[in-house]
mmCIF file of C-alpha atoms in Angstrom:
data_model
loop_
_atom_site.group_PDB
_atom_site.id
_atom_site.type_symbol
_atom_site.label_atom_id
_atom_site.label_comp_id
_atom_site.label_asym_id
_atom_site.label_seq_id
_atom_site.Cartn_x
_atom_site.Cartn_y
_atom_site.Cartn_z
ATOM 1 C CA MET A 1119 205.948 -56.992 -4.298
ATOM 2 C CA HIS A 1120 206.940 -60.640 -4.223
ATOM 3 C CA GLU A 1121 203.969 -62.456 -2.684
ATOM 4 C CA LEU A 1122 201.498 -61.639 -5.420
ATOM 5 C CA SER A 1123 198.838 -63.680 -7.129
ATOM 6 C CA PRO A 1124 199.343 -64.259 -10.884
ATOM 7 C CA ALA A 1125 196.723 -61.618 -11.707
ATOM 8 C CA GLU A 1126 198.335 -59.091 -9.407
ATOM 9 C CA ARG A 1127 201.711 -59.869 -10.915
ATOM 10 C CA GLU A 1128 200.216 -59.255 -14.326
ATOM 11 C CA LEU A 1129 198.784 -55.945 -13.189
ATOM 12 C CA THR A 1130 202.165 -55.025 -11.739
ATOM 13 C CA LEU A 1131 203.768 -55.777 -15.108
ATOM 14 C CA LEU A 1132 201.188 -53.564 -16.817
ATOM 15 C CA ASP A 1133 201.957 -50.798 -14.345
ATOM 16 C CA LEU A 1134 205.663 -51.264 -14.985
ATOM 17 C CA LEU A 1135 205.169 -51.015 -18.760
ATOM 18 C CA ASP A 1136 203.112 -47.838 -18.325
ATOM 19 C CA ARG A 1137 206.132 -46.376 -16.590
ATOM 20 C CA ILE A 1138 209.208 -47.845 -18.205
ATOM 21 C CA LEU A 1139 208.040 -47.526 -21.824
ATOM 22 C CA ASP A 1140 206.214 -44.237 -21.489
ATOM 23 C CA LYS A 1141 207.809 -42.226 -18.657
ATOM 24 C CA GLY A 1142 211.145 -41.568 -17.013
ATOM 25 C CA VAL A 1143 213.919 -39.356 -18.297
ATOM 26 C CA ILE A 1144 213.490 -39.137 -22.033
ATOM 27 C CA ILE A 1145 216.557 -38.434 -24.092
ATOM 28 C CA ILE A 1146 216.139 -37.456 -27.684
ATOM 29 C CA GLY A 1147 219.005 -36.280 -29.817
ATOM 30 C CA ASP A 1148 221.528 -37.091 -32.508
ATOM 31 C CA VAL A 1149 223.612 -39.142 -30.112
ATOM 32 C CA THR A 1150 220.741 -41.237 -28.839
ATOM 33 C CA ILE A 1151 219.805 -44.487 -30.456
ATOM 34 C CA SER A 1152 216.431 -45.189 -28.947
ATOM 35 C CA VAL A 1153 215.208 -48.644 -29.695
ATOM 36 C CA ALA A 1154 212.906 -47.863 -32.544
ATOM 37 C CA ASN A 1155 210.217 -50.367 -31.717
ATOM 38 C CA VAL A 1156 209.635 -49.272 -28.108
ATOM 39 C CA ASP A 1157 206.975 -46.735 -29.043
ATOM 40 C CA LEU A 1158 205.325 -49.203 -31.374
ATOM 41 C CA VAL A 1159 205.311 -51.930 -28.760
ATOM 42 C CA TYR A 1160 203.839 -49.557 -26.195
ATOM 43 C CA LEU A 1161 201.166 -48.418 -28.625
ATOM 44 C CA GLY A 1162 200.320 -52.033 -29.355
ATOM 45 C CA LEU A 1163 200.147 -52.802 -25.652
ATOM 46 C CA LYS A 1164 197.765 -49.940 -25.036
ATOM 47 C CA VAL A 1165 195.429 -51.345 -27.646
ATOM 48 C CA LEU A 1166 195.764 -54.760 -26.039
ATOM 49 C CA LEU A 1167 195.192 -53.395 -22.544
ATOM 50 C CA THR A 1168 192.034 -51.662 -23.653
ATOM 51 C CA SER A 1169 190.594 -55.024 -24.543
ATOM 52 C CA VAL A 1170 191.809 -56.760 -21.418
ATOM 53 C CA ASP A 1171 189.265 -56.822 -18.654
ATOM 54 C CA ASN A 1172 191.480 -56.519 -15.619
ATOM 55 C CA ALA A 1173 188.733 -56.372 -13.028
ATOM 56 C CA GLU A 1174 187.126 -59.559 -14.165
ATOM 57 C CA LYS A 1175 190.462 -61.291 -14.471
ATOM 58 C CA LEU A 1176 191.451 -60.288 -10.975
ATOM 59 C CA ARG A 1177 188.178 -61.346 -9.438
ATOM 60 C CA GLY A 1178 188.054 -64.480 -11.534
ATOM 61 C CA ASN A 1179 191.521 -65.489 -10.480
ATOM 62 C CA ARG A 1180 190.757 -64.952 -6.823
ATOM 63 C CA GLU A 1181 187.605 -67.031 -7.005
ATOM 64 C CA GLN A 1182 188.958 -69.683 -9.319
ATOM 65 C CA GLY A 1183 192.340 -70.106 -7.658
ATOM 66 C CA ASN A 1184 191.437 -73.473 -6.166
ATOM 67 C CA ARG A 1185 189.664 -74.726 -9.245
ATOM 68 C CA GLU A 1186 192.639 -73.879 -11.451
ATOM 69 C CA GLN A 1187 194.915 -75.750 -9.136
ATOM 70 C CA GLY A 1188 192.569 -78.722 -9.483
ATOM 71 C CA ASN A 1189 192.699 -78.461 -13.242
ATOM 72 C CA ARG A 1190 196.458 -78.336 -13.258
ATOM 73 C CA GLU A 1191 196.651 -81.489 -11.223
ATOM 74 C CA GLN A 1192 194.541 -83.262 -13.798
ATOM 75 C CA LEU A 1193 196.885 -82.296 -16.611
ATOM 76 C CA MET B 44 227.194 -48.716 -27.512
ATOM 77 C CA LEU B 45 225.905 -48.008 -24.005
ATOM 78 C CA TYR B 46 222.496 -48.767 -22.588
ATOM 79 C CA LEU B 47 221.385 -46.113 -20.075
ATOM 80 C CA TYR B 48 219.346 -47.138 -17.010
ATOM 81 C CA ALA B 49 219.286 -44.173 -14.722
ATOM 82 C CA ILE B 50 220.981 -41.035 -13.515
ATOM 83 C CA THR B 51 221.895 -40.890 -9.870
ATOM 84 C CA ASP B 52 223.700 -38.887 -7.207
ATOM 85 C CA GLN B 53 225.354 -42.079 -5.927
ATOM 86 C CA PRO B 54 229.025 -42.509 -6.756
ATOM 87 C CA GLN B 55 228.796 -46.286 -6.218
ATOM 88 C CA LEU B 56 226.922 -49.097 -7.892
ATOM 89 C CA PRO B 57 224.624 -51.229 -5.744
ATOM 90 C CA ALA B 58 226.004 -54.636 -4.682
ATOM 91 C CA ALA B 59 223.260 -56.394 -6.645
ATOM 92 C CA PRO B 60 222.387 -56.719 -9.388
ATOM 93 C CA SER B 61 225.887 -56.431 -10.858
ATOM 94 C CA SER B 62 224.595 -56.842 -14.392
ATOM 95 C CA GLY B 63 221.803 -55.365 -16.416
ATOM 96 C CA LEU B 64 220.193 -56.217 -19.739
ATOM 97 C CA LEU B 65 221.467 -59.447 -21.296
ATOM 98 C CA GLY B 66 223.729 -60.041 -18.307
ATOM 99 C CA GLN B 67 226.065 -57.201 -19.236
ATOM 100 C CA PRO B 68 228.118 -55.655 -16.413
ATOM 101 C CA LEU B 69 226.969 -52.316 -15.014
ATOM 102 C CA ARG B 70 229.246 -49.348 -14.723
ATOM 103 C CA LEU B 71 229.135 -45.682 -13.815
ATOM 104 C CA ILE B 72 229.988 -42.690 -15.960
ATOM 105 C CA GLU B 73 230.566 -39.473 -14.027
ATOM 106 C CA ALA B 74 230.196 -35.914 -15.262
ATOM 107 C CA ALA B 75 229.147 -32.648 -13.626
ATOM 108 C CA GLY B 76 228.827 -34.370 -10.238
ATOM 109 C CA LEU B 77 226.222 -36.777 -11.590
ATOM 110 C CA TRP B 78 226.484 -40.458 -12.371
ATOM 111 C CA ALA B 79 224.941 -42.348 -15.253
ATOM 112 C CA VAL B 80 224.427 -46.104 -14.841
ATOM 113 C CA VAL B 81 225.135 -47.947 -18.093
ATOM 114 C CA SER B 82 226.073 -51.314 -19.522
ATOM 115 C CA PRO B 83 227.466 -52.321 -22.920
ATOM 116 C CA ILE B 84 224.785 -53.220 -25.437
ATOM 117 C CA VAL B 85 224.230 -54.378 -28.979
ATOM 118 C CA PRO B 86 221.153 -52.341 -29.978
ATOM 119 C CA LYS B 87 219.566 -55.033 -32.094
ATOM 120 C CA GLU B 88 219.599 -57.411 -29.115
ATOM 121 C CA VAL B 89 217.309 -55.139 -27.137
ATOM 122 C CA GLN B 90 213.776 -56.446 -27.143
ATOM 123 C CA THR B 91 210.768 -55.086 -25.358
ATOM 124 C CA ASN B 92 209.973 -58.250 -23.457
ATOM 125 C CA ALA B 93 209.192 -58.915 -19.791
ATOM 126 C CA GLU B 94 212.661 -60.257 -19.054
ATOM 127 C CA GLN B 95 214.545 -57.211 -20.351
ATOM 128 C CA VAL B 96 212.032 -54.739 -18.953
ATOM 129 C CA TRP B 97 212.377 -56.303 -15.477
ATOM 130 C CA ALA B 98 216.176 -56.342 -15.829
ATOM 131 C CA HIS B 99 216.083 -52.575 -16.437
ATOM 132 C CA GLU B 100 213.690 -52.087 -13.533
ATOM 133 C CA ALA B 101 215.819 -54.209 -11.165
ATOM 134 C CA VAL B 102 218.804 -51.919 -11.735
ATOM 135 C CA VAL B 103 216.739 -48.783 -11.099
ATOM 136 C CA GLU B 104 215.081 -50.255 -7.994
ATOM 137 C CA ALA B 105 218.457 -51.249 -6.527
ATOM 138 C CA LEU B 106 219.619 -47.648 -6.986
ATOM 139 C CA LEU B 107 216.370 -46.357 -5.503
ATOM 140 C CA ALA B 108 216.936 -48.409 -2.363
ATOM 141 C CA ARG B 109 220.191 -46.519 -1.745
ATOM 142 C CA GLY B 110 219.514 -42.940 -2.685
ATOM 143 C CA GLY B 111 218.364 -40.528 -5.345
ATOM 144 C CA VAL B 112 217.652 -41.895 -8.796
ATOM 145 C CA LEU B 113 216.090 -40.632 -12.002
ATOM 146 C CA PRO B 114 214.857 -43.589 -14.058
ATOM 147 C CA VAL B 115 215.499 -43.376 -17.792
ATOM 148 C CA ARG B 116 212.929 -44.647 -20.262
ATOM 149 C CA PHE B 117 213.497 -48.203 -21.465
ATOM 150 C CA GLY B 118 215.458 -48.550 -24.702
ATOM 151 C CA THR B 119 217.750 -45.524 -24.441
ATOM 152 C CA ILE B 120 221.137 -46.211 -26.015
ATOM 153 C CA LEU B 121 224.049 -43.830 -26.530
ATOM 154 C CA GLU B 122 226.962 -44.508 -28.778
ATOM 155 C CA HIS B 123 229.979 -43.433 -26.741
ATOM 156 C CA GLU B 124 230.944 -42.629 -23.196
ATOM 157 C CA ALA B 125 231.579 -39.051 -24.365
ATOM 158 C CA ASN B 126 227.917 -38.785 -25.408
ATOM 159 C CA VAL B 127 226.797 -39.787 -21.913
ATOM 160 C CA GLU B 128 229.155 -37.234 -20.352
ATOM 161 C CA ALA B 129 227.904 -34.525 -22.691
ATOM 162 C CA LEU B 130 224.319 -35.390 -21.803
ATOM 163 C CA LEU B 131 225.035 -35.090 -18.067
ATOM 164 C CA HIS B 132 226.731 -31.733 -18.611
ATOM 165 C CA LYS B 133 223.982 -30.393 -20.812
ATOM 166 C CA ARG B 134 221.134 -31.371 -18.509
ATOM 167 C CA ALA B 135 223.019 -31.018 -15.209
ATOM 168 C CA ALA B 136 220.848 -28.223 -13.781
ATOM 169 C CA VAL B 137 217.537 -29.992 -14.410
ATOM 170 C CA LEU B 138 218.868 -33.394 -13.359
ATOM 171 C CA ARG B 139 220.237 -32.005 -10.100
ATOM 172 C CA SER B 140 217.069 -30.157 -9.261
ATOM 173 C CA ASP B 141 215.031 -33.306 -10.016
ATOM 174 C CA LEU B 142 217.273 -35.405 -7.763
ATOM 175 C CA GLU B 143 216.840 -32.851 -4.998
ATOM 176 C CA ARG B 144 213.075 -32.617 -5.447
ATOM 177 C CA LEU B 145 212.606 -36.395 -5.588
ATOM 178 C CA ALA B 146 215.035 -37.294 -2.787
ATOM 179 C CA GLY B 147 213.485 -39.744 -0.326
ATOM 180 C CA CYS B 148 210.406 -40.161 -2.520
ATOM 181 C CA VAL B 149 208.849 -43.061 -4.361
ATOM 182 C CA GLU B 150 205.921 -43.389 -6.692
ATOM 183 C CA LEU B 151 202.770 -45.395 -5.960
ATOM 184 C CA GLY B 152 200.389 -46.478 -8.677
ATOM 185 C CA LEU B 153 196.640 -46.731 -8.313
ATOM 186 C CA ARG B 154 193.903 -48.126 -10.514
ATOM 187 C CA ALA B 155 190.219 -47.963 -9.736
ATOM 188 C CA LEU B 156 188.124 -50.569 -11.513
ATOM 189 C CA LEU B 157 184.368 -50.519 -11.816
ATOM 190 C CA LEU B 158 182.834 -53.624 -10.274
ATOM 191 C CA ASP B 159 179.703 -55.517 -11.203
ATOM 192 C CA LEU B 160 178.898 -54.086 -14.555
ATOM 193 C CA PRO B 161 175.416 -55.317 -15.413
ATOM 194 C CA ALA B 162 175.492 -58.156 -17.907
ATOM 195 C CA PRO B 163 174.654 -57.142 -21.473
ATOM 196 C CA PRO B 164 170.925 -57.473 -22.152
ATOM 197 C CA GLU B 165 170.069 -61.016 -23.073
ATOM 198 C CA PRO B 166 167.037 -62.128 -25.002
ATOM 199 C CA GLU B 167 164.475 -63.345 -22.505
ATOM 200 C CA PRO B 168 162.509 -66.238 -23.958
ATOM 201 C CA GLN B 169 159.353 -65.657 -21.893
ATOM 202 C CA ALA B 170 159.259 -61.915 -22.483
ATOM 203 C CA ALA B 171 160.460 -61.519 -26.016
ATOM 204 C CA PRO B 172 160.048 -58.016 -27.391
ATOM 205 C CA THR B 173 156.869 -57.751 -29.432
ATOM 206 C CA SER B 174 158.463 -55.440 -31.944
ATOM 207 C CA GLY B 175 161.790 -54.230 -33.192
ATOM 208 C CA ARG B 176 160.965 -50.884 -31.647
ATOM 209 C CA GLU B 177 160.400 -52.386 -28.220
ATOM 210 C CA TYR B 178 163.641 -54.326 -28.491
ATOM 211 C CA MET B 179 165.555 -51.188 -29.362
ATOM 212 C CA LEU B 180 163.930 -49.293 -26.480
ATOM 213 C CA ARG B 181 164.980 -51.997 -24.052
ATOM 214 C CA ARG B 182 168.487 -51.939 -25.363
ATOM 215 C CA PHE B 183 168.520 -48.158 -25.099
ATOM 216 C CA ALA B 184 167.272 -48.204 -21.481
ATOM 217 C CA ALA B 185 169.885 -50.764 -20.491
ATOM 218 C CA GLU B 186 172.617 -48.712 -22.141
ATOM 219 C CA GLN B 187 171.407 -45.531 -20.411
ATOM 220 C CA ALA B 188 171.447 -47.220 -17.009
ATOM 221 C CA LEU B 189 174.965 -48.441 -17.671
ATOM 222 C CA GLN B 190 176.195 -45.000 -18.705
ATOM 223 C CA ALA B 191 174.600 -43.332 -15.693
ATOM 224 C CA ARG B 192 176.219 -45.843 -13.381
ATOM 225 C CA ARG B 193 179.560 -45.312 -15.032
ATOM 226 C CA ARG B 194 179.323 -41.522 -14.771
ATOM 227 C CA GLN B 195 178.488 -41.820 -11.090
ATOM 228 C CA ALA B 196 181.426 -44.164 -10.535
ATOM 229 C CA GLU B 197 183.761 -41.847 -12.467
ATOM 230 C CA ALA B 198 182.739 -38.947 -10.239
ATOM 231 C CA ALA B 199 183.420 -41.098 -7.172
ATOM 232 C CA ALA B 200 186.818 -42.091 -8.596
ATOM 233 C CA ASN B 201 187.716 -38.447 -9.173
ATOM 234 C CA GLN B 202 186.780 -37.581 -5.587
ATOM 235 C CA LEU B 203 188.909 -40.459 -4.444
ATOM 236 C CA HIS B 204 191.841 -39.157 -6.482
ATOM 237 C CA THR B 205 191.480 -35.735 -4.870
ATOM 238 C CA ALA B 206 191.407 -37.328 -1.415
ATOM 239 C CA LEU B 207 194.540 -39.387 -2.105
ATOM 240 C CA ALA B 208 196.387 -36.452 -3.666
ATOM 241 C CA ASP B 209 196.327 -34.889 -0.181
ATOM 242 C CA TYR B 210 198.567 -37.721 0.995
ATOM 243 C CA ALA B 211 201.047 -37.154 -1.842
ATOM 244 C CA LEU B 212 203.573 -34.467 -2.753
ATOM 245 C CA ALA B 213 202.402 -34.617 -6.370
ATOM 246 C CA SER B 214 200.050 -36.694 -8.464
ATOM 247 C CA VAL B 215 199.396 -37.479 -12.113
ATOM 248 C CA GLN B 216 196.317 -38.954 -13.738
ATOM 249 C CA ARG B 217 196.787 -41.237 -16.722
ATOM 250 C CA GLN B 218 194.285 -42.001 -19.418
ATOM 251 C CA PRO B 219 192.404 -45.048 -18.127
ATOM 252 C CA THR B 220 192.501 -48.061 -20.445
ATOM 253 C CA GLY B 221 189.721 -50.600 -20.635
ATOM 254 C CA GLU B 222 186.039 -49.990 -20.135
ATOM 255 C CA ARG B 223 186.064 -50.871 -16.440
ATOM 256 C CA MET B 224 188.955 -48.642 -15.516
ATOM 257 C CA LEU B 225 187.747 -45.471 -13.838
ATOM 258 C CA LEU B 226 191.032 -44.070 -12.685
ATOM 259 C CA SER B 227 194.694 -44.659 -13.357
ATOM 260 C CA ALA B 228 197.003 -42.424 -11.381
ATOM 261 C CA ALA B 229 200.488 -42.095 -9.936
ATOM 262 C CA TYR B 230 201.348 -40.445 -6.625
ATOM 263 C CA LEU B 231 204.670 -39.137 -5.411
ATOM 264 C CA VAL B 232 204.994 -40.115 -1.776
ATOM 265 C CA ARG B 233 207.753 -39.774 0.786
ATOM 266 C CA ARG B 234 209.207 -43.150 1.624
ATOM 267 C CA ASP B 235 208.141 -42.827 5.253
ATOM 268 C CA ALA B 236 204.572 -42.055 4.154
ATOM 269 C CA ILE B 237 204.029 -45.192 2.020
ATOM 270 C CA ASN B 238 202.094 -47.014 4.729
ATOM 271 C CA ARG B 239 199.946 -43.993 5.492
ATOM 272 C CA PHE B 240 199.061 -43.758 1.786
ATOM 273 C CA ARG B 241 198.277 -47.490 1.553
ATOM 274 C CA GLU B 242 196.080 -47.267 4.643
ATOM 275 C CA ALA B 243 194.199 -44.387 3.056
ATOM 276 C CA VAL B 244 193.696 -46.503 -0.087
ATOM 277 C CA ALA B 245 192.461 -49.453 1.991
ATOM 278 C CA ALA B 246 190.025 -47.224 3.868
ATOM 279 C CA LEU B 247 188.660 -45.761 0.625
ATOM 280 C CA ASP B 248 188.461 -49.231 -0.906
ATOM 281 C CA ALA B 249 186.365 -50.425 2.037
ATOM 282 C CA THR B 250 183.885 -47.557 1.662
ATOM 283 C CA ASN B 251 183.522 -47.796 -2.127
ATOM 284 C CA ALA B 252 181.431 -50.847 -2.962
ATOM 285 C CA GLN B 253 181.197 -49.994 -6.659
ATOM 286 C CA MET B 254 184.915 -50.059 -7.383
ATOM 287 C CA GLN B 255 188.010 -52.042 -6.615
ATOM 288 C CA LEU B 256 191.222 -50.192 -5.830
ATOM 289 C CA LEU B 257 194.597 -51.644 -6.747
ATOM 290 C CA CYS B 258 197.740 -50.018 -5.449
ATOM 291 C CA THR B 259 201.156 -50.928 -6.911
ATOM 292 C CA GLY B 260 204.679 -49.925 -6.035
ATOM 293 C CA PRO B 261 206.757 -48.463 -4.588
ATOM 294 C CA TRP B 262 208.142 -47.523 -8.001
ATOM 295 C CA PRO B 263 211.019 -45.263 -8.948
ATOM 296 C CA PRO B 264 209.536 -41.813 -9.664
ATOM 297 C CA TYR B 265 209.001 -42.384 -13.401
ATOM 298 C CA HIS B 266 206.031 -40.026 -13.653
ATOM 299 C CA PHE B 267 207.690 -37.177 -11.801
ATOM 300 C CA VAL B 268 210.967 -36.540 -13.607
ATOM 301 C CA SER B 269 211.156 -33.322 -15.622
ATOM 302 C CA GLY B 270 211.409 -33.105 -19.340
ATOM 303 C CA ASP B 271 208.364 -35.003 -20.455
ATOM 304 C CA GLU B 272 207.161 -31.872 -22.209
ATOM 305 C CA GLU B 273 210.225 -32.069 -24.455
ATOM 306 C CA ARG B 274 208.806 -35.202 -25.941
ATOM 307 C CA HIS B 275 207.642 -34.805 -29.489
ATOM 308 C CA SER B 276 204.614 -37.011 -29.723
#
């Protein structure tokens, strides 16, 4: 998981968020202080993800990898 | 206050990382033959950002590399050690059976993305619609073609999911997000079957020109722990 392109890393982060914020052992009870904004953040992310075009980004990044490097050198 | 990362059957912490969120030292709390991995926390310092989320994940992955682990959802904080012990006692039967069921297993993620969506209809200067009606008909035809293509691709993605589920002990489909996403799924796979699963994905990817397959993981078995139905959503 450590030799990934930026787009693949981003997708991996999205996959992580889908798991860590939404799944796993869920503990609800009087003694639990769940961080209140986790659900809100996840909800917000889902809205964001819906508008993110992952396929295009991934393909774009693969094709534009060299060009971006060129651009960075100019900066 | 204690931040809870995971529940495990391992009586020892991994060598690394030795700290969790905000650099706080990890420790184990034992009860009912189970171990909870925790670190001290100030609740208001917990933020849902990439750094903290990866810090949580790093702890769980280190445990996963050594043995059985049940990942806990990000942001779970308990007040006292006694609360953690009570939790382990109360859920011991389910936690133990989950650890047994998931032993030696990891989760792999898969997304199927529709490729080459036709560009939205653009006004063609040389063949401008002669009427509003004609314009609308063109738009309608383009939309219909798009929908038909998408339905066909969705059917192919569902077949693909069925084929991959044969390589897994269990599988879960998630609601796809984004208009290009045809399939988002998680598969429970034995550790020694990861490569076989990835090869199956690569083979399917090569034969499906209309979609791109992206496989992530191995992940801790987030989608396959029990108790999700207890969630009040």
